[in-house]
CSV table of C-alpha atoms in Angstrom, one decimal:
chain,number,residue,atom,x,y,z
R,120,MET,CA,99.5,159.7,23.8
R,121,THR,CA,98.8,158.5,20.5
R,122,GLU,CA,98.1,155.2,19.2
R,123,GLU,CA,101.6,154.7,18.1
R,124,GLU,CA,103.0,156.0,21.3
R,125,LYS,CA,100.8,153.4,23.2
R,126,LYS,CA,102.3,150.7,21.5
R,127,HIS,CA,105.4,151.5,21.7
R,128,GLN,CA,105.0,152.1,25.2
R,129,LYS,CA,103.4,148.4,25.8
R,130,GLU,CA,106.7,147.1,23.9
R,131,LEU,CA,109.0,148.6,26.4
R,132,TRP,CA,107.1,147.5,29.3
R,133,LYS,CA,107.3,144.0,27.6
R,134,GLN,CA,110.8,144.1,27.2
R,135,ASP,CA,111.6,145.0,30.6
R,136,ARG,CA,109.6,142.1,32.1
R,137,ILE,CA,111.6,139.8,29.8
R,138,ARG,CA,114.8,141.5,30.8
R,139,ALA,CA,113.9,141.0,34.6
R,140,ARG,CA,113.0,137.4,34.3
R,141,HIS,CA,116.1,136.6,32.2
R,142,GLU,CA,118.4,138.4,34.8
R,143,GLU,CA,116.3,136.7,37.8
R,144,TRP,CA,116.8,133.1,36.2
R,145,ASN,CA,120.5,133.9,35.5
R,146,LYS,CA,120.8,135.0,39.1
R,147,ILE,CA,119.1,131.4,40.3
R,148,ARG,CA,121.1,129.4,38.2
R,149,SER,CA,124.3,130.7,39.6
R,150,MET,CA,122.8,129.8,43.2
R,151,GLY,CA,123.7,126.9,45.1
R,152,THR,CA,120.9,124.3,46.1
R,153,GLY,CA,120.3,125.5,49.6
R,154,ALA,CA,120.2,129.1,48.5
R,155,LYS,CA,118.1,128.4,45.6
R,156,LEU,CA,115.6,126.9,48.1
R,157,GLN,CA,115.6,129.8,50.4
R,158,TYR,CA,115.2,132.4,47.5
R,159,PHE,CA,111.8,130.5,46.4
R,160,TRP,CA,110.8,130.3,49.9
R,161,ASP,CA,111.6,133.9,50.5
R,162,TYR,CA,110.1,135.1,47.4
R,163,TYR,CA,107.4,132.7,46.5
R,164,LYS,CA,106.1,131.4,50.0
R,165,ILE,CA,103.0,132.8,49.5
R,166,VAL,CA,102.3,131.4,46.3
R,167,LEU,CA,103.6,128.0,47.8
R,168,VAL,CA,101.1,128.1,50.8
R,169,ILE,CA,97.9,128.7,48.4
R,170,ALA,CA,99.0,126.0,46.2
R,171,ALA,CA,99.6,123.8,49.3
R,172,SER,CA,96.1,124.7,50.5
R,173,ILE,CA,94.0,124.4,47.3
R,174,LEU,CA,95.7,120.7,47.3
R,175,LEU,CA,94.7,120.1,50.6
R,176,ILE,CA,91.0,121.5,49.9
R,177,ALA,CA,90.6,119.3,47.0
R,178,TYR,CA,92.1,116.3,48.9
R,179,LEU,CA,89.6,117.0,51.4
R,180,ALA,CA,86.5,117.5,49.2
R,181,VAL,CA,87.2,114.3,47.4
R,182,THR,CA,87.7,112.6,50.6
R,183,ILE,CA,84.6,113.4,52.0
R,184,ILE,CA,83.1,112.9,48.6
R,185,HIS,CA,84.4,109.3,48.3
R,186,GLY,CA,83.4,108.7,51.9
R,187,SER,CA,79.7,110.0,51.4
R,188,ARG,CA,79.3,107.7,48.3
R,189,THR,CA,81.2,104.4,50.2
R,190,ARG,CA,79.1,102.0,52.2
R,191,THR,CA,81.3,99.9,54.7
R,192,LEU,CA,79.9,96.4,54.5
R,193,LEU,CA,82.0,95.2,57.6
R,194,TYR,CA,84.8,96.7,59.8
R,195,ALA,CA,87.0,93.8,61.5
R,196,CYS,CA,89.8,94.9,64.1
R,197,PHE,CA,92.4,92.6,64.8
R,198,LEU,CA,93.6,93.3,68.4
R,199,ASN,CA,97.0,92.6,69.4
R,200,ALA,CA,98.3,91.0,65.9
R,201,ASP,CA,101.5,90.2,65.3
R,202,GLU,CA,103.3,93.7,65.6
R,203,LEU,CA,105.6,92.8,62.7
R,204,ASP,CA,103.7,92.8,59.7
R,205,PRO,CA,100.3,91.3,60.4
R,206,ASP,CA,98.9,90.2,56.5
R,207,THR,CA,95.4,91.2,57.1
R,208,GLU,CA,95.4,92.4,53.3
R,209,THR,CA,95.7,89.0,51.8
R,210,LEU,CA,92.9,87.8,54.2
R,211,GLN,CA,91.1,90.8,53.1
R,212,ALA,CA,91.3,90.2,49.6
R,213,ASP,CA,90.4,86.3,49.7
R,214,TYR,CA,87.3,87.4,51.8
R,215,ILE,CA,86.0,89.6,49.5
R,216,ALA,CA,86.9,87.1,46.7
R,217,SER,CA,84.7,84.7,48.6
R,218,LEU,CA,81.8,87.2,48.3
R,219,GLY,CA,82.3,87.5,44.6
R,220,GLY,CA,83.9,90.9,44.9
R,221,LEU,CA,82.8,94.3,46.0
R,222,ASP,CA,81.2,97.2,43.8
R,223,GLN,CA,82.9,100.6,43.9
R,224,ASN,CA,81.1,101.9,46.1
R,225,LYS,CA,81.3,99.3,49.1
R,226,GLU,CA,84.6,98.4,51.1
R,227,ILE,CA,85.5,95.9,53.9
R,228,ILE,CA,87.9,97.3,56.3
R,229,PHE,CA,90.7,95.2,58.5
R,230,ASP,CA,92.3,97.2,61.1
R,231,SER,CA,95.5,95.3,62.7
R,232,SER,CA,96.7,98.9,64.7
R,233,ILE,CA,95.2,98.4,67.9
R,234,ARG,CA,96.6,96.7,71.0
R,235,VAL,CA,95.0,96.0,74.3
R,236,ASN,CA,97.0,95.2,77.7
R,237,PRO,CA,94.4,93.8,80.0
R,238,LYS,CA,97.1,94.2,82.7
R,239,ALA,CA,98.3,97.7,81.9
R,240,THR,CA,97.1,100.7,84.2
R,241,GLY,CA,95.8,102.6,80.9
R,242,THR,CA,98.1,105.7,81.4
R,243,SER,CA,100.6,105.0,78.8
R,244,GLN,CA,100.4,106.8,75.4
R,245,GLN,CA,99.7,103.1,73.6
R,246,ASP,CA,96.8,102.3,76.0
R,247,VAL,CA,95.5,105.6,75.8
R,248,ALA,CA,95.7,106.0,72.0
R,249,ALA,CA,93.8,101.9,71.7
R,250,SER,CA,91.1,103.2,74.4
R,251,ILE,CA,90.5,106.3,72.5
R,252,LYS,CA,90.2,104.7,69.4
R,253,ILE,CA,88.1,101.4,70.3
R,254,THR,CA,85.8,104.1,72.5
R,255,ALA,CA,85.3,106.4,69.4
R,256,TYR,CA,84.8,103.9,66.7
R,257,THR,CA,82.3,101.5,68.9
R,258,GLY,CA,80.4,104.9,69.8
R,259,ALA,CA,79.9,105.9,66.4
R,260,GLY,CA,78.7,102.4,65.4
R,261,THR,CA,81.8,101.7,63.3
R,262,LEU,CA,83.1,98.3,64.6
R,263,ASP,CA,81.7,95.2,64.1
R,264,VAL,CA,83.9,92.5,64.9
R,265,PHE,CA,86.9,91.5,67.2
R,266,LEU,CA,89.7,89.0,66.7
R,267,ALA,CA,91.6,88.4,69.7
R,268,PRO,CA,93.4,86.3,72.1
R,269,PRO,CA,91.7,84.8,75.0
R,270,ASP,CA,92.7,87.6,77.6
R,271,VAL,CA,91.7,90.5,75.8
R,272,THR,CA,88.4,88.9,74.6
R,273,ALA,CA,87.5,88.3,78.3
R,274,TYR,CA,88.7,91.9,79.1
R,275,GLU,CA,86.4,93.5,76.4
R,276,GLN,CA,83.4,91.1,77.6
R,277,GLU,CA,84.0,92.5,81.2
R,278,GLY,CA,83.9,95.7,79.9
R,279,GLY,CA,80.3,95.5,78.2
R,280,MET,CA,81.8,96.0,74.7
R,281,LEU,CA,80.6,92.2,73.4
R,282,LEU,CA,77.4,90.8,71.9
R,283,GLU,CA,75.4,87.9,72.9
R,284,LEU,CA,75.6,85.3,69.9
R,285,GLU,CA,72.7,82.9,70.9
R,286,ASP,CA,70.5,84.3,68.7
R,287,LEU,CA,72.8,84.7,65.8
R,288,LEU,CA,74.5,81.0,65.8
R,289,THR,CA,72.3,78.2,64.8
R,290,GLN,CA,71.4,75.3,67.1
R,291,GLU,CA,73.7,72.9,65.4
R,292,GLU,CA,76.4,75.5,65.3
R,293,ILE,CA,76.0,75.9,69.0
R,294,GLU,CA,76.0,72.3,69.6
R,295,ARG,CA,79.1,71.4,67.2
R,296,LEU,CA,81.2,74.5,68.7
R,297,GLN,CA,80.4,73.6,72.2
R,298,GLU,CA,81.7,70.0,71.5
R,299,ALA,CA,84.8,71.3,70.7
R,300,GLY,CA,85.2,73.7,73.5
R,301,CYS,CA,85.3,76.5,70.6
R,302,LEU,CA,82.5,78.7,72.8
R,303,TYR,CA,83.2,81.4,75.0
R,304,TYR,CA,80.6,81.2,78.0
R,305,ALA,CA,80.3,84.2,80.3
R,306,GLN,CA,78.1,86.2,82.9
R,307,GLU,CA,76.9,89.6,81.9
R,308,PRO,CA,79.0,92.0,82.9
R,309,GLU,CA,78.5,93.9,86.1
R,310,THR,CA,76.7,97.3,86.5
R,311,ASP,CA,76.5,99.9,88.9
R,312,GLN,CA,72.9,99.9,90.4
R,313,ASP,CA,72.8,104.0,90.5
R,314,THR,CA,74.2,104.9,87.0
R,315,GLY,CA,73.9,101.5,84.7
R,316,ALA,CA,77.3,101.8,83.7
R,317,VAL,CA,79.4,98.9,83.2
R,318,MET,CA,81.7,98.1,86.0
R,319,LYS,CA,85.1,97.4,84.2
R,320,ARG,CA,88.1,96.4,85.9
R,321,ASP,CA,91.0,98.8,85.2
R,322,GLN,CA,93.5,96.3,85.5
R,323,MET,CA,93.9,92.5,85.5
R,324,PRO,CA,96.1,91.5,88.4
R,325,ASP,CA,99.7,89.8,87.4
R,326,ASP,CA,98.6,86.5,87.5
R,327,GLY,CA,95.3,87.2,85.9
R,328,GLN,CA,96.2,86.9,82.7
R,329,GLN,CA,93.3,84.1,81.0
R,330,ASP,CA,95.3,81.7,78.6
R,331,THR,CA,91.8,80.0,78.1
R,332,LEU,CA,88.6,81.2,78.6
R,333,ASN,CA,85.3,79.2,80.1
R,334,THR,CA,83.7,77.0,77.4
R,335,GLN,CA,81.2,75.0,79.8
R,336,PRO,CA,77.9,76.4,79.9
R,337,GLN,CA,76.3,77.1,82.8
R,338,LYS,CA,72.8,78.8,84.2
R,339,GLY,CA,72.9,82.5,83.5
R,340,MET,CA,75.7,82.4,81.0
R,341,HIS,CA,75.7,83.6,77.6
R,342,ILE,CA,77.7,82.9,74.4
R,343,TYR,CA,80.1,86.0,73.7
R,344,ALA,CA,82.8,84.5,71.5
R,345,VAL,CA,83.7,82.0,68.9
R,346,ARG,CA,87.2,80.1,68.9
R,347,ILE,CA,88.1,80.2,65.2
R,348,ASP,CA,91.8,78.7,65.2
R,349,PRO,CA,91.3,75.2,65.4
R,350,ALA,CA,89.3,75.7,61.9
R,351,GLY,CA,92.7,76.5,60.4
R,352,VAL,CA,91.4,79.0,58.3
R,353,ILE,CA,93.4,82.1,60.5
R,354,GLY,CA,96.2,80.0,60.6
R,355,GLY,CA,96.9,80.4,56.9
R,356,TYR,CA,97.6,84.0,57.1
R,357,PRO,CA,100.6,85.5,59.2
R,358,ILE,CA,98.5,87.6,61.3
R,359,TYR,CA,98.8,86.0,64.7
R,360,ALA,CA,101.9,84.1,66.1
R,361,ALA,CA,101.6,80.2,65.4
R,362,GLY,CA,99.7,78.1,67.8
R,363,SER,CA,97.8,81.5,69.3
R,364,GLN,CA,94.4,81.1,70.6
R,365,VAL,CA,91.9,83.5,68.1
R,366,TRP,CA,88.7,84.3,69.2
R,367,VAL,CA,86.3,86.0,67.0
R,368,SER,CA,83.5,88.2,69.0
R,369,LEU,CA,80.8,90.7,67.9
R,370,VAL,CA,80.6,94.4,69.1
R,371,GLY,CA,77.5,95.4,71.0
R,372,ASN,CA,76.0,97.8,69.1
R,373,THR,CA,77.2,96.5,65.6
R,374,SER,CA,74.3,97.1,62.9
R,375,ARG,CA,75.7,94.7,60.4
R,376,SER,CA,75.7,91.5,62.4
R,377,GLU,CA,74.5,89.5,59.2
R,378,GLU,CA,78.0,90.7,57.3
R,379,ALA,CA,79.9,89.7,60.9
R,380,MET,CA,78.4,86.3,61.3
R,381,ARG,CA,79.4,85.7,57.5
R,382,PHE,CA,83.1,86.5,58.1
R,383,LEU,CA,82.6,84.3,61.3
R,384,ARG,CA,81.5,81.5,59.3
R,385,PHE,CA,84.3,82.0,56.6
R,386,LEU,CA,86.9,82.0,59.2
R,387,LEU,CA,85.3,78.7,60.5
R,388,ALA,CA,85.3,77.3,56.8
R,389,GLN,CA,81.5,77.1,57.0
R,390,GLU,CA,80.2,80.1,55.5
R,391,GLU,CA,78.1,78.4,52.8
R,392,SER,CA,76.4,75.5,54.6
R,393,SER,CA,75.7,77.7,58.1
R,394,THR,CA,74.6,80.5,56.0
R,395,GLU,CA,71.8,78.6,54.3
R,396,GLN,CA,71.0,76.9,57.7
R,397,ALA,CA,70.6,80.6,59.0
R,398,LYS,CA,68.1,81.8,56.7
């Protein structure tokens, strides 16, 4: 085949492809919307699947890279927040502003997605999901702070989830908060003598919901939570119902206790003076 014949053959193939695309486009244009979608799926699903896979891989890669470069300064969990629309975003923005802002590679997370029912049997979908999330996050050292009503605070303390606060609060803070009845005192959680596992009750009796916590220090008791609603800061955000008691506690294995205490002092409207006293 001569060069002229080869050029002619290529031109014929080109014209055939143009004609085929034109015919296909006219065919698609004549179809209804449903038929068009079915046609594209039947003939181009492999392309769509490949494109979706590429996008997913790209998204995962970006997420992983972002996560590896981002340092979490604080993870606060708002247990049993108002189910309608807890405005943790505004509180988060105000707290970050009080710190003077954050670098791009740092973050503070406020999570209001978990609900804990101390009286539940633990078999409902919501109870199981909450237990799994809390267990996974605390096991990974992700969680730092709980904000919760009194009954949930007591429930988590009995489960061995909370950190003793005597060494993190200043003596002046302890005296002032104790006088105001804003410190939660409790015995260390009971543990099994053989395994060392915390003997957490599975369910609170129907008449056992605690509307108030013990605020009177006694021998052998430790401080596990601080009541923040009297300070008025948390009440400025629609996160918990008006008039609700809100207690702040630190997760037992937090590695960010300094930032957690800074957040506690912000909620007590004491962040500046108390932080200086603690140094």
